Amino acid sequence: MPQKFNVLSIDGGGLKGLIAIKILQVIETITGAPTGDQFDLLAGTSTGGLISCALSATSDSLVSLYNLEDIERLYLQVAQDIFNQGGSVYGGEEAGKLEQLLRKTFGSQRLSAVSKPVFIPTFDLNKKKLVVFKTRTAKKDISRDVSLVQVCRATSAISPVFPPYTMLYHGRSMRCEDAGTHLKNPALCALAEVWKHREYYGRDLKEKDIVMLSVSTGSYRKEGADWSTDIRQVMNSQRMDMDYIRSEKLDIDFEKVNYLRVDMNLDGSSFSLEQLLTWLSRIRSLSQNQKFRTDIYKLLVETS
């Protein structure tokens, strides 16, 4: 029997990545296992891409260097050192400070050498198209095997804080910006990646063998519960994903996928550390919610 293939997808959202980190910490307490050990593919846009890279960073291609607590400390350092108490004033040094921190965090590690495969989009302003950094293609083509520092800079280059990031990829120059405007939630595209290349990922997969945990960094739904197991709720809002899936003629029965999306419906579109404190009690309440505990346990433990 084929094993389950677990996919973690994390939305974009700048420093609100701390929300995703806190949600994942709650899930760790429910499952009793580190986040990095529970998934076979890590997908993320912008801040979600940074978290995915950090969870997959390694010194030996086997054991992850960082856990969620380490990543949380890195985010708090960014908030304090780069964003000037909320990010309302920019001095032009933010990109340099971020790159310095990324180099300290990831060193020279490349996309092909991570502990778990990653799937991280950026938007190329030169070609006016999405480009996705993938461990799968990096292992096959050295011209796509860029460093994690480059991946993180490209996926998180959001104006006016971080200007477009120029890099060489697959033999051409790209001018990259944050992909969040185009693909804030990369879950369905990551699902399409697994389905299209399931032979590569080493599984004879059916839809029922795929597990997808999608984590929001804020409020993109204005009504409903703080989480959902119904994948149909996101399909109408993910037009780019669905267009890609149709263009690739991927015959997939979405409703058979084991799916859960956490979207806390938090108020406010901006981020500050003060706001985070007010959100923490709601996020922690998930660990006391028996229905949430049951749904997460079914998704990540019983399906394993």
Short mmCIF file of C-alpha atoms in Angstrom, two decimals:
data_model
loop_
_atom_site.label_atom_id
_atom_site.label_comp_id
_atom_site.label_asym_id
_atom_site.label_seq_id
_atom_site.Cartn_x
_atom_site.Cartn_y
_atom_site.Cartn_z
CA MET A 1 0.00 0.00 0.00
CA PRO A 2 1.34 3.50 -0.81
CA GLN A 3 2.20 5.70 2.16
CA LYS A 4 0.61 9.09 2.66
CA PHE A 5 2.32 12.10 1.11
CA ASN A 6 2.04 15.09 3.45
CA VAL A 7 2.21 18.66 2.11
CA LEU A 8 2.51 21.81 4.24
CA SER A 9 1.55 25.08 2.53
CA ILE A 10 2.04 28.49 4.19
CA ASP A 11 0.56 31.74 2.86
CA GLY A 12 2.39 35.01 2.29
CA GLY A 13 1.95 37.89 4.71
CA GLY A 14 5.23 39.52 5.77
CA LEU A 15 5.83 39.56 9.50
CA LYS A 16 2.44 37.92 9.94
CA GLY A 17 4.40 34.76 9.32
CA LEU A 18 4.61 34.78 13.11
CA ILE A 19 0.91 33.86 13.08
CA ALA A 20 1.64 30.79 10.97
CA ILE A 21 4.52 29.86 13.28
CA LYS A 22 2.26 30.10 16.33
CA ILE A 23 -0.44 27.99 14.63
CA LEU A 24 2.14 25.34 13.73
CA GLN A 25 3.38 25.32 17.33
CA VAL A 26 -0.16 24.54 18.48
CA ILE A 27 -0.35 21.72 15.95
CA GLU A 28 2.94 20.32 17.23
CA THR A 29 1.48 20.06 20.72
CA ILE A 30 -1.49 18.13 19.32
CA THR A 31 0.49 15.69 17.18
CA GLY A 32 3.54 15.41 19.45
CA ALA A 33 5.92 15.64 16.48
CA PRO A 34 8.16 18.40 15.07
CA THR A 35 6.70 20.18 12.06
CA GLY A 36 9.65 19.40 9.83
CA ASP A 37 9.29 15.67 10.47
CA GLN A 38 5.61 15.53 9.54
CA PHE A 39 5.72 16.66 5.91
CA ASP A 40 7.16 15.41 2.62
CA LEU A 41 6.93 18.74 0.75
CA LEU A 42 7.08 22.29 2.13
CA ALA A 43 5.41 25.04 0.08
CA GLY A 44 5.29 28.74 0.86
CA THR A 45 4.89 32.17 -0.69
CA SER A 46 6.91 35.13 0.59
CA THR A 47 7.03 34.77 4.38
CA GLY A 48 5.71 31.23 3.96
CA GLY A 49 8.67 30.54 1.69
CA LEU A 50 11.09 31.79 4.33
CA ILE A 51 9.54 29.50 6.94
CA SER A 52 9.64 26.56 4.52
CA CYS A 53 13.32 27.17 3.75
CA ALA A 54 14.15 27.43 7.44
CA LEU A 55 12.30 24.18 8.23
CA SER A 56 14.19 22.38 5.46
CA ALA A 57 17.64 23.91 6.02
CA THR A 58 20.24 21.32 6.98
CA SER A 59 23.96 20.76 7.23
CA ASP A 60 23.83 17.17 5.97
CA SER A 61 20.68 16.86 3.79
CA LEU A 62 19.07 14.78 6.54
CA VAL A 63 18.51 16.64 9.80
CA SER A 64 16.88 20.07 9.91
CA LEU A 65 18.91 22.86 11.48
CA TYR A 66 15.98 24.89 12.81
CA ASN A 67 12.76 24.21 14.69
CA LEU A 68 9.78 26.54 15.08
CA GLU A 69 11.22 28.18 18.19
CA ASP A 70 14.43 29.01 16.31
CA ILE A 71 12.42 30.44 13.41
CA GLU A 72 10.26 32.49 15.77
CA ARG A 73 13.40 34.07 17.24
CA LEU A 74 14.62 34.93 13.73
CA TYR A 75 11.29 36.62 12.94
CA LEU A 76 11.40 38.65 16.14
CA GLN A 77 14.93 39.72 15.24
CA VAL A 78 13.67 40.89 11.83
CA ALA A 79 10.83 42.79 13.52
CA GLN A 80 13.21 44.57 15.88
CA ASP A 81 16.24 45.15 13.66
CA ILE A 82 14.72 45.74 10.23
CA PHE A 83 11.16 46.97 10.54
CA ASN A 84 11.62 49.87 12.97
CA GLN A 85 8.80 49.01 15.37
CA GLY A 86 6.11 48.14 12.87
CA GLY A 87 7.63 49.04 9.53
CA SER A 88 6.05 52.48 9.06
CA VAL A 89 9.40 54.19 8.38
CA TYR A 90 12.00 52.79 5.98
CA GLY A 91 15.60 53.93 5.85
CA GLY A 92 16.75 52.11 2.70
CA GLU A 93 18.94 49.64 4.59
CA GLU A 94 16.28 46.96 5.11
CA ALA A 95 17.24 44.75 2.14
CA GLY A 96 20.88 44.68 3.17
CA LYS A 97 20.01 43.80 6.75
CA LEU A 98 17.69 41.00 5.61
CA GLU A 99 20.30 39.55 3.27
CA GLN A 100 22.90 39.63 6.04
CA LEU A 101 20.53 37.72 8.33
CA LEU A 102 19.69 35.20 5.59
CA ARG A 103 23.37 34.54 4.90
CA LYS A 104 23.97 33.99 8.60
CA THR A 105 20.98 31.63 8.74
CA PHE A 106 21.47 29.59 5.55
CA GLY A 107 25.11 30.05 4.63
CA SER A 108 25.79 28.68 1.14
CA GLN A 109 23.16 25.93 1.20
CA ARG A 110 21.51 25.32 -2.14
CA LEU A 111 18.01 24.34 -3.15
CA SER A 112 19.00 20.78 -4.01
CA ALA A 113 20.50 19.98 -0.60
CA VAL A 114 17.57 20.58 1.76
CA SER A 115 16.20 17.95 4.14
CA LYS A 116 12.70 18.13 2.60
CA PRO A 117 11.71 19.28 -0.92
CA VAL A 118 10.42 22.85 -1.16
CA PHE A 119 8.07 24.67 -3.57
CA ILE A 120 8.45 28.46 -3.43
CA PRO A 121 7.09 30.97 -5.98
CA THR A 122 8.36 34.39 -7.02
CA PHE A 123 7.21 36.78 -9.76
CA ASP A 124 9.65 37.67 -12.54
CA LEU A 125 9.07 41.28 -13.62
CA ASN A 126 11.15 40.77 -16.78
CA LYS A 127 8.94 38.02 -18.17
CA LYS A 128 5.79 39.07 -16.28
CA LYS A 129 5.25 35.53 -15.03
CA LEU A 130 5.37 33.37 -11.94
CA VAL A 131 8.47 31.25 -11.42
CA VAL A 132 8.57 28.50 -8.82
CA PHE A 133 11.78 27.39 -7.11
CA LYS A 134 11.58 23.62 -6.64
CA THR A 135 13.96 21.13 -5.13
CA ARG A 136 12.76 18.65 -7.76
CA THR A 137 14.05 20.75 -10.68
CA ALA A 138 17.15 21.92 -8.80
CA LYS A 139 18.30 18.31 -8.44
CA LYS A 140 17.97 17.79 -12.20
CA ASP A 141 19.37 21.08 -13.51
CA ILE A 142 22.35 22.88 -11.98
CA SER A 143 21.21 26.17 -13.57
CA ARG A 144 18.12 26.03 -11.33
CA ASP A 145 20.05 25.02 -8.21
CA VAL A 146 20.26 28.44 -6.58
CA SER A 147 21.00 29.20 -2.94
CA LEU A 148 18.36 29.40 -0.22
CA VAL A 149 19.44 33.01 0.33
CA GLN A 150 18.51 33.80 -3.27
CA VAL A 151 15.21 31.91 -3.00
CA CYS A 152 14.25 33.82 0.15
CA ARG A 153 15.23 37.21 -1.25
CA ALA A 154 13.31 36.55 -4.48
CA THR A 155 10.08 35.37 -2.86
CA SER A 156 10.01 38.16 -0.26
CA ALA A 157 11.01 41.23 -2.33
CA ILE A 158 8.00 43.34 -1.48
CA SER A 159 8.02 47.09 -2.10
CA PRO A 160 8.69 49.55 -0.58
CA VAL A 161 10.66 47.66 2.06
CA PHE A 162 12.62 45.35 -0.24
CA PRO A 163 13.11 46.42 -3.89
CA PRO A 164 12.99 43.86 -6.75
CA TYR A 165 15.76 41.29 -6.44
CA THR A 166 17.90 40.53 -9.50
CA MET A 167 19.36 37.06 -9.91
CA LEU A 168 20.49 34.57 -12.56
CA TYR A 169 18.22 31.55 -12.90
CA HIS A 170 18.14 28.90 -15.62
CA GLY A 171 20.45 30.91 -17.85
CA ARG A 172 18.64 34.22 -17.73
CA SER A 173 18.38 37.27 -15.54
CA MET A 174 15.25 37.58 -13.42
CA ARG A 175 14.02 40.67 -11.59
CA CYS A 176 11.97 39.17 -8.81
CA GLU A 177 9.28 40.54 -6.56
CA ASP A 178 7.13 39.04 -3.82
CA ALA A 179 4.69 36.56 -5.36
CA GLY A 180 1.99 37.29 -2.78
CA THR A 181 -0.04 39.54 -5.06
CA HIS A 182 -0.30 36.72 -7.60
CA LEU A 183 -0.21 33.56 -5.46
CA LYS A 184 -0.60 34.37 -1.77
CA ASN A 185 -1.88 30.86 -1.02
CA PRO A 186 0.22 28.29 -2.96
CA ALA A 187 -1.63 25.20 -1.68
CA LEU A 188 -3.42 24.15 -4.86
CA CYS A 189 -0.37 24.76 -7.06
CA ALA A 190 1.70 22.63 -4.66
CA LEU A 191 -0.98 19.97 -4.87
CA ALA A 192 -0.76 20.11 -8.67
CA GLU A 193 3.05 19.72 -8.43
CA VAL A 194 2.70 16.54 -6.39
CA TRP A 195 -0.04 15.13 -8.63
CA LYS A 196 1.74 15.85 -11.91
CA HIS A 197 5.10 14.51 -10.70
CA ARG A 198 3.96 11.75 -8.37
CA GLU A 199 6.31 9.31 -10.05
CA TYR A 200 9.24 11.55 -9.09
CA TYR A 201 8.10 11.81 -5.49
CA GLY A 202 8.34 8.05 -5.20
CA ARG A 203 4.74 7.19 -4.48
CA ASP A 204 2.02 5.43 -6.47
CA LEU A 205 -0.35 8.07 -5.19
CA LYS A 206 -4.10 8.35 -5.38
CA GLU A 207 -5.90 11.51 -4.26
CA LYS A 208 -6.82 9.85 -0.95
CA ASP A 209 -3.11 9.31 -0.25
CA ILE A 210 -2.33 13.07 -0.27
CA VAL A 211 -2.53 15.08 2.96
CA MET A 212 -2.60 18.89 2.66
CA LEU A 213 -2.29 21.28 5.61
CA SER A 214 -2.73 24.90 4.48
CA VAL A 215 -1.90 27.64 7.00
CA SER A 216 -3.04 31.24 6.63
CA THR A 217 -1.19 34.26 8.02
CA GLY A 218 -4.30 36.30 8.70
CA SER A 219 -7.81 36.96 7.53
CA TYR A 220 -8.74 36.16 3.94
CA ARG A 221 -12.24 34.82 4.73
CA LYS A 222 -14.69 37.08 6.52
CA GLU A 223 -17.03 34.42 7.75
CA GLY A 224 -17.01 30.81 8.91
CA ALA A 225 -14.94 28.83 11.34
CA ASP A 226 -11.25 29.31 12.10
CA TRP A 227 -10.44 26.20 10.08
CA SER A 228 -12.02 24.11 7.37
CA THR A 229 -11.66 20.60 5.98
CA ASP A 230 -13.59 21.47 2.79
CA ILE A 231 -11.20 22.10 -0.09
CA ARG A 232 -14.08 23.48 -2.20
CA GLN A 233 -14.06 26.67 -0.10
CA VAL A 234 -10.76 27.80 -1.62
CA MET A 235 -11.15 26.59 -5.20
CA ASN A 236 -13.28 29.55 -6.37
CA SER A 237 -10.79 32.06 -4.92
CA GLN A 238 -7.70 30.35 -6.38
CA ARG A 239 -8.23 31.21 -10.04
CA MET A 240 -4.54 31.13 -11.03
CA ASP A 241 -4.10 27.70 -9.45
CA MET A 242 -7.19 26.32 -11.16
CA ASP A 243 -6.18 27.81 -14.54
CA TYR A 244 -2.79 26.10 -14.22
CA ILE A 245 -4.35 22.77 -13.28
CA ARG A 246 -6.74 22.96 -16.25
CA SER A 247 -3.97 23.99 -18.67
CA GLU A 248 -1.88 21.02 -17.57
CA LYS A 249 -4.91 18.74 -17.99
CA LEU A 250 -4.41 17.33 -14.53
CA ASP A 251 -7.27 14.97 -13.83
CA ILE A 252 -7.53 15.18 -10.06
CA ASP A 253 -10.52 14.65 -7.78
CA PHE A 254 -9.85 17.39 -5.23
CA GLU A 255 -12.52 16.27 -2.79
CA LYS A 256 -10.71 13.01 -2.13
CA VAL A 257 -7.60 14.83 -0.88
CA ASN A 258 -7.17 14.91 2.91
CA TYR A 259 -7.28 18.68 3.41
CA LEU A 260 -7.38 21.17 6.25
CA ARG A 261 -6.90 24.94 6.12
CA VAL A 262 -6.38 27.06 9.22
CA ASP A 263 -7.56 30.65 8.73
CA MET A 264 -8.09 32.43 12.03
CA ASN A 265 -10.13 35.36 10.63
CA LEU A 266 -8.00 37.80 12.60
CA ASP A 267 -8.83 41.48 12.39
CA GLY A 268 -6.47 43.97 10.78
CA SER A 269 -4.43 43.82 7.59
CA SER A 270 -1.19 45.29 8.97
CA PHE A 271 1.18 43.81 11.51
CA SER A 272 2.66 45.00 14.76
CA LEU A 273 4.07 43.18 17.75
CA GLU A 274 1.29 44.75 19.83
CA GLN A 275 -1.33 43.20 17.55
CA LEU A 276 0.41 39.85 17.78
CA LEU A 277 -0.10 39.80 21.54
CA THR A 278 -3.83 40.28 21.11
CA TRP A 279 -3.96 37.46 18.55
CA LEU A 280 -2.01 34.94 20.63
CA SER A 281 -4.88 34.08 22.97
CA ARG A 282 -7.10 33.20 20.01
CA ILE A 283 -4.39 31.10 18.42
CA ARG A 284 -3.72 29.28 21.70
CA SER A 285 -7.43 28.56 22.03
CA LEU A 286 -7.08 26.11 19.14
CA SER A 287 -5.20 23.73 21.41
CA GLN A 288 -8.22 23.62 23.75
CA ASN A 289 -10.76 23.17 20.95
CA GLN A 290 -11.61 19.46 20.89
CA LYS A 291 -12.98 19.57 17.34
CA PHE A 292 -9.79 21.18 16.05
CA ARG A 293 -7.65 18.68 17.95
CA THR A 294 -9.67 15.82 16.46
CA ASP A 295 -9.47 17.19 12.90
CA ILE A 296 -5.70 17.73 13.13
CA TYR A 297 -5.17 14.31 14.68
CA LYS A 298 -7.18 12.68 11.89
CA LEU A 299 -5.26 14.61 9.24
CA LEU A 300 -1.69 14.15 10.44
CA VAL A 301 -1.70 11.12 12.73
CA GLU A 302 -4.48 8.74 11.75
CA THR A 303 -3.78 9.11 8.02
CA SER A 304 -0.06 8.33 8.44
#
